[in-house]
């Protein structure tokens, strides 16, 4: 038995009667006897589909319900989820956005079971392109580039009273970057990854912000330097380490 999200995403096309299996169908047909127009199908495994058909295939707007409670409401083309649609997963997560050939692709909004969210671009079920991941518990956000489900290249992690801007590799900050604090100062430096472990992040697992990293500060900018308590602030100071 398949219980992964990919199984739900793929639907149950193999049970349709055009594949040679039995199933119940009520609805319109074309002259060739194929499902065509509006109809409702009950598949042998207990799943149901109600919506539009074209030449025997799910095409147009329709709702596919899995017997375990998962369901997809949206557009179809040639039997595949294609266009705009919403998928409700049995673990409580939800995806609302673009689909291409049965896969999350284009722009979409994903709500994870723990309340985390991702709003951005997708490619073949993976976070890919520009997007924002929000951590529900802390309110922190990652805004930036993604490659096949992982934080990669330029990005920014935003916390309550400060943010980090820099480069990311395999979900972790790497190389030169800076911390920007709400009080107006910035700390420039470099992240070194120590004893890094690749946990093989997938779309079902939220990206972790914690790993073995070493921050090497180099300069602090933004603090005014006062000659004495009665003088005006001078130009922006730079403190090198």
PDB file of C-alpha atoms in Angstrom:
ATOM      1  CA  UNK A   1       0.000   0.000   0.000  1.00  0.00           C
ATOM      2  CA  UNK A   2       1.327   3.430  -0.947  1.00  0.00           C
ATOM      3  CA  UNK A   3       0.894   6.147   1.681  1.00  0.00           C
ATOM      4  CA  UNK A   4       3.244   8.863   0.382  1.00  0.00           C
ATOM      5  CA  UNK A   5       2.121  12.230  -0.986  1.00  0.00           C
ATOM      6  CA  UNK A   6       3.376  11.240  -4.426  1.00  0.00           C
ATOM      7  CA  UNK A   7       0.815   8.416  -4.532  1.00  0.00           C
ATOM      8  CA  UNK A   8      -2.035  10.835  -3.865  1.00  0.00           C
ATOM      9  CA  UNK A   9      -0.611  13.348  -6.319  1.00  0.00           C
ATOM     10  CA  UNK A  10      -0.512  10.714  -9.037  1.00  0.00           C
ATOM     11  CA  UNK A  11      -4.205   9.911  -8.669  1.00  0.00           C
ATOM     12  CA  UNK A  12      -5.620   6.484  -9.568  1.00  0.00           C
ATOM     13  CA  UNK A  13      -5.706   6.529 -13.333  1.00  0.00           C
ATOM     14  CA  UNK A  14      -4.894   2.820 -13.463  1.00  0.00           C
ATOM     15  CA  UNK A  15      -8.376   2.010 -12.117  1.00  0.00           C
ATOM     16  CA  UNK A  16     -10.337   3.840 -14.828  1.00  0.00           C
ATOM     17  CA  UNK A  17     -12.415   1.576 -17.034  1.00  0.00           C
ATOM     18  CA  UNK A  18     -10.624   2.806 -20.153  1.00  0.00           C
ATOM     19  CA  UNK A  19      -7.622   0.887 -18.760  1.00  0.00           C
ATOM     20  CA  UNK A  20      -9.629  -2.333 -18.780  1.00  0.00           C
ATOM     21  CA  UNK A  21     -10.773  -2.365 -15.124  1.00  0.00           C
ATOM     22  CA  UNK A  22     -14.356  -2.415 -13.907  1.00  0.00           C
ATOM     23  CA  UNK A  23     -15.884   0.638 -12.288  1.00  0.00           C
ATOM     24  CA  UNK A  24     -19.163   2.448 -11.951  1.00  0.00           C
ATOM     25  CA  UNK A  25     -19.860   5.501 -14.086  1.00  0.00           C
ATOM     26  CA  UNK A  26     -22.873   7.741 -14.488  1.00  0.00           C
ATOM     27  CA  UNK A  27     -22.792  10.554 -16.982  1.00  0.00           C
ATOM     28  CA  UNK A  28     -22.364  11.712 -20.529  1.00  0.00           C
ATOM     29  CA  UNK A  29     -20.671   9.745 -23.300  1.00  0.00           C
ATOM     30  CA  UNK A  30     -19.682  10.520 -26.868  1.00  0.00           C
ATOM     31  CA  UNK A  31     -20.654   8.567 -30.003  1.00  0.00           C
ATOM     32  CA  UNK A  32     -17.732   6.203 -29.430  1.00  0.00           C
ATOM     33  CA  UNK A  33     -19.080   5.334 -25.995  1.00  0.00           C
ATOM     34  CA  UNK A  34     -16.288   7.119 -24.161  1.00  0.00           C
ATOM     35  CA  UNK A  35     -16.859   9.244 -21.085  1.00  0.00           C
ATOM     36  CA  UNK A  36     -17.378  12.731 -22.461  1.00  0.00           C
ATOM     37  CA  UNK A  37     -18.987  15.707 -20.731  1.00  0.00           C
ATOM     38  CA  UNK A  38     -20.078  15.671 -17.095  1.00  0.00           C
ATOM     39  CA  UNK A  39     -20.049  12.476 -15.086  1.00  0.00           C
ATOM     40  CA  UNK A  40     -19.322  10.671 -11.832  1.00  0.00           C
ATOM     41  CA  UNK A  41     -17.112   7.609 -11.479  1.00  0.00           C
ATOM     42  CA  UNK A  42     -16.691   5.241  -8.542  1.00  0.00           C
ATOM     43  CA  UNK A  43     -13.411   3.373  -8.847  1.00  0.00           C
ATOM     44  CA  UNK A  44     -12.944  -0.229  -7.653  1.00  0.00           C
ATOM     45  CA  UNK A  45     -10.684   0.949  -4.807  1.00  0.00           C
ATOM     46  CA  UNK A  46     -13.392   3.259  -3.438  1.00  0.00           C
ATOM     47  CA  UNK A  47     -12.062   6.549  -4.824  1.00  0.00           C
ATOM     48  CA  UNK A  48     -14.505   8.794  -6.676  1.00  0.00           C
ATOM     49  CA  UNK A  49     -14.299  11.431  -9.371  1.00  0.00           C
ATOM     50  CA  UNK A  50     -16.987  13.899 -10.309  1.00  0.00           C
ATOM     51  CA  UNK A  51     -16.496  16.437 -13.054  1.00  0.00           C
ATOM     52  CA  UNK A  52     -15.671  16.896 -16.709  1.00  0.00           C
ATOM     53  CA  UNK A  53     -14.444  14.275 -19.165  1.00  0.00           C
ATOM     54  CA  UNK A  54     -13.154  14.536 -22.713  1.00  0.00           C
ATOM     55  CA  UNK A  55     -12.810  11.478 -24.925  1.00  0.00           C
ATOM     56  CA  UNK A  56     -12.582   9.120 -21.960  1.00  0.00           C
ATOM     57  CA  UNK A  57     -10.143  11.172 -19.918  1.00  0.00           C
ATOM     58  CA  UNK A  58     -10.645  13.525 -16.987  1.00  0.00           C
ATOM     59  CA  UNK A  59     -10.374  16.959 -18.614  1.00  0.00           C
ATOM     60  CA  UNK A  60     -11.670  20.274 -17.338  1.00  0.00           C
ATOM     61  CA  UNK A  61     -12.889  21.002 -13.814  1.00  0.00           C
ATOM     62  CA  UNK A  62     -13.362  18.094 -11.450  1.00  0.00           C
ATOM     63  CA  UNK A  63     -13.073  16.715  -7.930  1.00  0.00           C
ATOM     64  CA  UNK A  64     -11.196  13.518  -7.115  1.00  0.00           C
ATOM     65  CA  UNK A  65     -11.787  12.062  -3.631  1.00  0.00           C
ATOM     66  CA  UNK A  66      -9.665   9.336  -2.112  1.00  0.00           C
ATOM     67  CA  UNK A  67     -11.406   6.919   0.235  1.00  0.00           C
ATOM     68  CA  UNK A  68      -9.041   7.952   3.065  1.00  0.00           C
ATOM     69  CA  UNK A  69     -10.186  11.590   2.906  1.00  0.00           C
ATOM     70  CA  UNK A  70      -7.585  13.133   0.616  1.00  0.00           C
ATOM     71  CA  UNK A  71      -9.034  15.071  -2.301  1.00  0.00           C
ATOM     72  CA  UNK A  72      -8.111  17.213  -5.292  1.00  0.00           C
ATOM     73  CA  UNK A  73     -10.370  20.002  -6.547  1.00  0.00           C
ATOM     74  CA  UNK A  74      -9.298  21.698  -9.724  1.00  0.00           C
ATOM     75  CA  UNK A  75      -8.406  21.452 -13.376  1.00  0.00           C
ATOM     76  CA  UNK A  76      -7.512  18.324 -15.352  1.00  0.00           C
ATOM     77  CA  UNK A  77      -6.128  17.604 -18.804  1.00  0.00           C
ATOM     78  CA  UNK A  78      -5.888  14.182 -20.447  1.00  0.00           C
ATOM     79  CA  UNK A  79      -6.429  12.414 -17.132  1.00  0.00           C
ATOM     80  CA  UNK A  80      -3.792  14.392 -15.229  1.00  0.00           C
ATOM     81  CA  UNK A  81      -3.989  17.258 -12.772  1.00  0.00           C
ATOM     82  CA  UNK A  82      -3.083  20.230 -14.946  1.00  0.00           C
ATOM     83  CA  UNK A  83      -3.838  23.906 -14.333  1.00  0.00           C
ATOM     84  CA  UNK A  84      -5.026  25.422 -11.075  1.00  0.00           C
ATOM     85  CA  UNK A  85      -6.119  23.205  -8.232  1.00  0.00           C
ATOM     86  CA  UNK A  86      -6.201  22.498  -4.501  1.00  0.00           C
ATOM     87  CA  UNK A  87      -4.997  19.225  -2.983  1.00  0.00           C
ATOM     88  CA  UNK A  88      -5.971  18.348   0.586  1.00  0.00           C
ATOM     89  CA  UNK A  89      -3.688  15.646   2.009  1.00  0.00           C
ATOM     90  CA  UNK A  90      -4.793  13.228   4.761  1.00  0.00           C
ATOM     91  CA  UNK A  91      -2.094  14.507   7.151  1.00  0.00           C
ATOM     92  CA  UNK A  92      -3.716  17.956   7.164  1.00  0.00           C
ATOM     93  CA  UNK A  93      -1.387  19.640   4.706  1.00  0.00           C
ATOM     94  CA  UNK A  94      -2.712  21.499   1.682  1.00  0.00           C
ATOM     95  CA  UNK A  95      -1.363  22.718  -1.653  1.00  0.00           C
ATOM     96  CA  UNK A  96      -3.117  25.419  -3.647  1.00  0.00           C
ATOM     97  CA  UNK A  97      -1.653  26.494  -6.955  1.00  0.00           C
ATOM     98  CA  UNK A  98      -0.441  25.393 -10.346  1.00  0.00           C
ATOM     99  CA  UNK A  99      -0.126  21.800 -11.590  1.00  0.00           C
ATOM    100  CA  UNK A 100       1.612  20.464 -14.703  1.00  0.00           C
ATOM    101  CA  UNK A 101       1.265  16.817 -15.745  1.00  0.00           C
ATOM    102  CA  UNK A 102       0.140  15.663 -12.266  1.00  0.00           C
ATOM    103  CA  UNK A 103       2.921  17.522 -10.462  1.00  0.00           C
ATOM    104  CA  UNK A 104       3.123  20.712  -8.387  1.00  0.00           C
ATOM    105  CA  UNK A 105       4.727  23.123 -10.823  1.00  0.00           C
ATOM    106  CA  UNK A 106       4.567  26.892 -11.247  1.00  0.00           C
ATOM    107  CA  UNK A 107       3.435  29.114  -8.388  1.00  0.00           C
ATOM    108  CA  UNK A 108       1.743  27.599  -5.390  1.00  0.00           C
ATOM    109  CA  UNK A 109       1.041  27.929  -1.673  1.00  0.00           C
ATOM    110  CA  UNK A 110       1.701  24.923   0.568  1.00  0.00           C
ATOM    111  CA  UNK A 111       0.562  24.587   4.178  1.00  0.00           C
ATOM    112  CA  UNK A 112       2.416  21.868   6.113  1.00  0.00           C
ATOM    113  CA  UNK A 113       0.951  19.766   8.963  1.00  0.00           C
ATOM    114  CA  UNK A 114       2.897  21.729  11.599  1.00  0.00           C
ATOM    115  CA  UNK A 115       1.554  25.062  10.327  1.00  0.00           C
ATOM    116  CA  UNK A 116       4.631  26.068   8.340  1.00  0.00           C
ATOM    117  CA  UNK A 117       3.906  27.540   4.903  1.00  0.00           C
ATOM    118  CA  UNK A 118       5.691  27.959   1.599  1.00  0.00           C
ATOM    119  CA  UNK A 119       4.620  30.546  -0.953  1.00  0.00           C
ATOM    120  CA  UNK A 120       6.557  30.476  -4.197  1.00  0.00           C
ATOM    121  CA  UNK A 121       7.662  28.574  -7.249  1.00  0.00           C
ATOM    122  CA  UNK A 122       7.645  24.795  -7.756  1.00  0.00           C
ATOM    123  CA  UNK A 123       9.155  22.342 -10.213  1.00  0.00           C
ATOM    124  CA  UNK A 124       8.185  18.648 -10.328  1.00  0.00           C
ATOM    125  CA  UNK A 125       6.836  18.625  -6.744  1.00  0.00           C
ATOM    126  CA  UNK A 126       9.925  20.462  -5.394  1.00  0.00           C
ATOM    127  CA  UNK A 127      10.295  24.012  -4.093  1.00  0.00           C
ATOM    128  CA  UNK A 128      12.281  25.500  -6.959  1.00  0.00           C
ATOM    129  CA  UNK A 129      12.866  29.129  -7.916  1.00  0.00           C
ATOM    130  CA  UNK A 130      11.955  32.095  -5.723  1.00  0.00           C
ATOM    131  CA  UNK A 131       9.881  31.495  -2.634  1.00  0.00           C
ATOM    132  CA  UNK A 132       9.175  32.300   1.008  1.00  0.00           C
ATOM    133  CA  UNK A 133       9.087  29.645   3.736  1.00  0.00           C
ATOM    134  CA  UNK A 134       7.493  30.715   7.043  1.00  0.00           C
ATOM    135  CA  UNK A 135       8.128  28.794  10.262  1.00  0.00           C
ATOM    136  CA  UNK A 136       4.897  28.714  12.252  1.00  0.00           C
ATOM    137  CA  UNK A 137       6.337  28.333  15.751  1.00  0.00           C
ATOM    138  CA  UNK A 138       8.904  31.151  15.592  1.00  0.00           C
ATOM    139  CA  UNK A 139       7.484  33.349  12.841  1.00  0.00           C
ATOM    140  CA  UNK A 140      10.900  33.355  11.159  1.00  0.00           C
ATOM    141  CA  UNK A 141      11.022  33.350   7.367  1.00  0.00           C
ATOM    142  CA  UNK A 142      13.390  32.358   4.619  1.00  0.00           C
ATOM    143  CA  UNK A 143      13.036  34.436   1.457  1.00  0.00           C
ATOM    144  CA  UNK A 144      15.149  33.618  -1.542  1.00  0.00           C
ATOM    145  CA  UNK A 145      16.222  31.026  -4.035  1.00  0.00           C
ATOM    146  CA  UNK A 146      15.415  27.300  -3.968  1.00  0.00           C
ATOM    147  CA  UNK A 147      16.810  24.441  -6.042  1.00  0.00           C
ATOM    148  CA  UNK A 148      14.953  21.118  -6.024  1.00  0.00           C
ATOM    149  CA  UNK A 149      13.536  21.586  -2.535  1.00  0.00           C
ATOM    150  CA  UNK A 150      16.559  23.144  -0.839  1.00  0.00           C
ATOM    151  CA  UNK A 151      17.677  26.661   0.036  1.00  0.00           C
ATOM    152  CA  UNK A 152      20.383  27.500  -2.491  1.00  0.00           C
ATOM    153  CA  UNK A 153      22.124  30.667  -3.693  1.00  0.00           C
ATOM    154  CA  UNK A 154      21.046  34.144  -2.527  1.00  0.00           C
ATOM    155  CA  UNK A 155      18.596  34.311   0.346  1.00  0.00           C
ATOM    156  CA  UNK A 156      17.525  36.015   3.531  1.00  0.00           C
ATOM    157  CA  UNK A 157      16.414  34.664   6.915  1.00  0.00           C
ATOM    158  CA  UNK A 158      14.151  37.111   8.745  1.00  0.00           C
ATOM    159  CA  UNK A 159      13.744  36.914  12.540  1.00  0.00           C
ATOM    160  CA  UNK A 160      11.808  39.102  14.966  1.00  0.00           C
ATOM    161  CA  UNK A 161      14.422  41.851  15.425  1.00  0.00           C
ATOM    162  CA  UNK A 162      17.151  40.995  12.938  1.00  0.00           C
ATOM    163  CA  UNK A 163      17.778  39.315   9.634  1.00  0.00           C
ATOM    164  CA  UNK A 164      20.581  37.484   7.857  1.00  0.00           C
ATOM    165  CA  UNK A 165      21.459  38.088   4.208  1.00  0.00           C
ATOM    166  CA  UNK A 166      23.862  35.915   2.301  1.00  0.00           C
ATOM    167  CA  UNK A 167      24.437  32.799   0.258  1.00  0.00           C
ATOM    168  CA  UNK A 168      22.963  29.376   1.046  1.00  0.00           C
ATOM    169  CA  UNK A 169      24.155  25.877   0.206  1.00  0.00           C
ATOM    170  CA  UNK A 170      22.128  22.744   0.959  1.00  0.00           C
ATOM    171  CA  UNK A 171      19.681  24.577   3.275  1.00  0.00           C
ATOM    172  CA  UNK A 172      22.431  26.327   5.271  1.00  0.00           C
ATOM    173  CA  UNK A 173      24.096  29.747   5.125  1.00  0.00           C
ATOM    174  CA  UNK A 174      27.550  29.499   3.554  1.00  0.00           C
ATOM    175  CA  UNK A 175      30.285  31.997   2.801  1.00  0.00           C
ATOM    176  CA  UNK A 176      30.113  35.808   3.110  1.00  0.00           C
ATOM    177  CA  UNK A 177      27.002  37.429   4.552  1.00  0.00           C
ATOM    178  CA  UNK A 178      25.739  39.930   7.071  1.00  0.00           C
ATOM    179  CA  UNK A 179      23.364  40.272   9.997  1.00  0.00           C
ATOM    180  CA  UNK A 180      21.146  43.362   9.859  1.00  0.00           C
ATOM    181  CA  UNK A 181      19.714  44.472  13.220  1.00  0.00           C
ATOM    182  CA  UNK A 182      16.651  46.640  13.736  1.00  0.00           C
ATOM    183  CA  UNK A 183      18.671  49.076  15.869  1.00  0.00           C
ATOM    184  CA  UNK A 184      20.507  50.110  12.698  1.00  0.00           C
ATOM    185  CA  UNK A 185      23.802  48.229  12.807  1.00  0.00           C
ATOM    186  CA  UNK A 186      25.143  45.440  10.628  1.00  0.00           C
ATOM    187  CA  UNK A 187      27.627  42.684  11.361  1.00  0.00           C
ATOM    188  CA  UNK A 188      29.529  41.428   8.329  1.00  0.00           C
ATOM    189  CA  UNK A 189      31.271  38.090   8.309  1.00  0.00           C
ATOM    190  CA  UNK A 190      31.413  34.601   6.901  1.00  0.00           C
ATOM    191  CA  UNK A 191      29.703  31.300   7.642  1.00  0.00           C
ATOM    192  CA  UNK A 192      31.855  28.184   7.757  1.00  0.00           C
ATOM    193  CA  UNK A 193      30.085  24.832   7.647  1.00  0.00           C
ATOM    194  CA  UNK A 194      31.597  22.352  10.074  1.00  0.00           C
ATOM    195  CA  UNK A 195      30.881  18.613   9.882  1.00  0.00           C
ATOM    196  CA  UNK A 196      27.838  19.183   7.660  1.00  0.00           C
ATOM    197  CA  UNK A 197      25.367  16.330   7.205  1.00  0.00           C
ATOM    198  CA  UNK A 198      22.953  16.041   4.306  1.00  0.00           C
ATOM    199  CA  UNK A 199      19.650  14.764   5.628  1.00  0.00           C
ATOM    200  CA  UNK A 200      18.141  14.376   2.184  1.00  0.00           C
ATOM    201  CA  UNK A 201      15.370  16.937   2.490  1.00  0.00           C
ATOM    202  CA  UNK A 202      12.176  16.152   0.584  1.00  0.00           C
ATOM    203  CA  UNK A 203       9.000  18.099   0.039  1.00  0.00           C
ATOM    204  CA  UNK A 204       7.411  16.344   3.004  1.00  0.00           C
ATOM    205  CA  UNK A 205      10.035  17.632   5.465  1.00  0.00           C
ATOM    206  CA  UNK A 206      10.372  21.269   6.453  1.00  0.00           C
ATOM    207  CA  UNK A 207      13.891  22.679   5.912  1.00  0.00           C
ATOM    208  CA  UNK A 208      15.959  22.881   9.096  1.00  0.00           C
ATOM    209  CA  UNK A 209      17.752  26.078  10.043  1.00  0.00           C
ATOM    210  CA  UNK A 210      20.087  24.392  12.538  1.00  0.00           C
ATOM    211  CA  UNK A 211      23.297  22.562  11.671  1.00  0.00           C
ATOM    212  CA  UNK A 212      26.933  22.674  12.692  1.00  0.00           C
ATOM    213  CA  UNK A 213      27.964  26.137  11.511  1.00  0.00           C
ATOM    214  CA  UNK A 214      30.610  28.611  12.568  1.00  0.00           C
ATOM    215  CA  UNK A 215      30.032  32.332  12.132  1.00  0.00           C
ATOM    216  CA  UNK A 216      33.251  34.295  11.687  1.00  0.00           C
ATOM    217  CA  UNK A 217      32.558  38.036  12.230  1.00  0.00           C
ATOM    218  CA  UNK A 218      34.734  40.525  10.361  1.00  0.00           C
ATOM    219  CA  UNK A 219      33.239  44.001  10.675  1.00  0.00           C
ATOM    220  CA  UNK A 220      30.517  45.901  12.518  1.00  0.00           C
ATOM    221  CA  UNK A 221      28.935  48.925  10.864  1.00  0.00           C
ATOM    222  CA  UNK A 222      26.222  51.376  11.771  1.00  0.00           C
ATOM    223  CA  UNK A 223      27.094  52.548  15.308  1.00  0.00           C
ATOM    224  CA  UNK A 224      27.586  56.333  15.626  1.00  0.00           C
ATOM    225  CA  UNK A 225      30.793  57.474  17.335  1.00  0.00           C
ATOM    226  CA  UNK A 226      30.386  60.319  19.851  1.00  0.00           C
ATOM    227  CA  UNK A 227      33.349  62.613  20.607  1.00  0.00           C
ATOM    228  CA  UNK A 228      31.696  63.580  23.916  1.00  0.00           C
ATOM    229  CA  UNK A 229      28.219  63.688  25.325  1.00  0.00           C
ATOM    230  CA  UNK A 230      27.575  67.216  24.004  1.00  0.00           C
ATOM    231  CA  UNK A 231      28.742  66.608  20.440  1.00  0.00           C
ATOM    232  CA  UNK A 232      26.743  65.479  17.445  1.00  0.00           C
ATOM    233  CA  UNK A 233      27.214  61.984  16.056  1.00  0.00           C
ATOM    234  CA  UNK A 234      29.979  61.575  13.496  1.00  0.00           C
ATOM    235  CA  UNK A 235      29.826  59.629  10.261  1.00  0.00           C
ATOM    236  CA  UNK A 236      29.028  55.923  10.398  1.00  0.00           C
ATOM    237  CA  UNK A 237      31.689  53.947  12.193  1.00  0.00           C
ATOM    238  CA  UNK A 238      33.255  50.714  11.026  1.00  0.00           C
ATOM    239  CA  UNK A 239      34.675  48.340  13.625  1.00  0.00           C
ATOM    240  CA  UNK A 240      37.000  45.737  12.164  1.00  0.00           C
ATOM    241  CA  UNK A 241      37.848  42.519  13.943  1.00  0.00           C
TER     242      UNK A 241
END
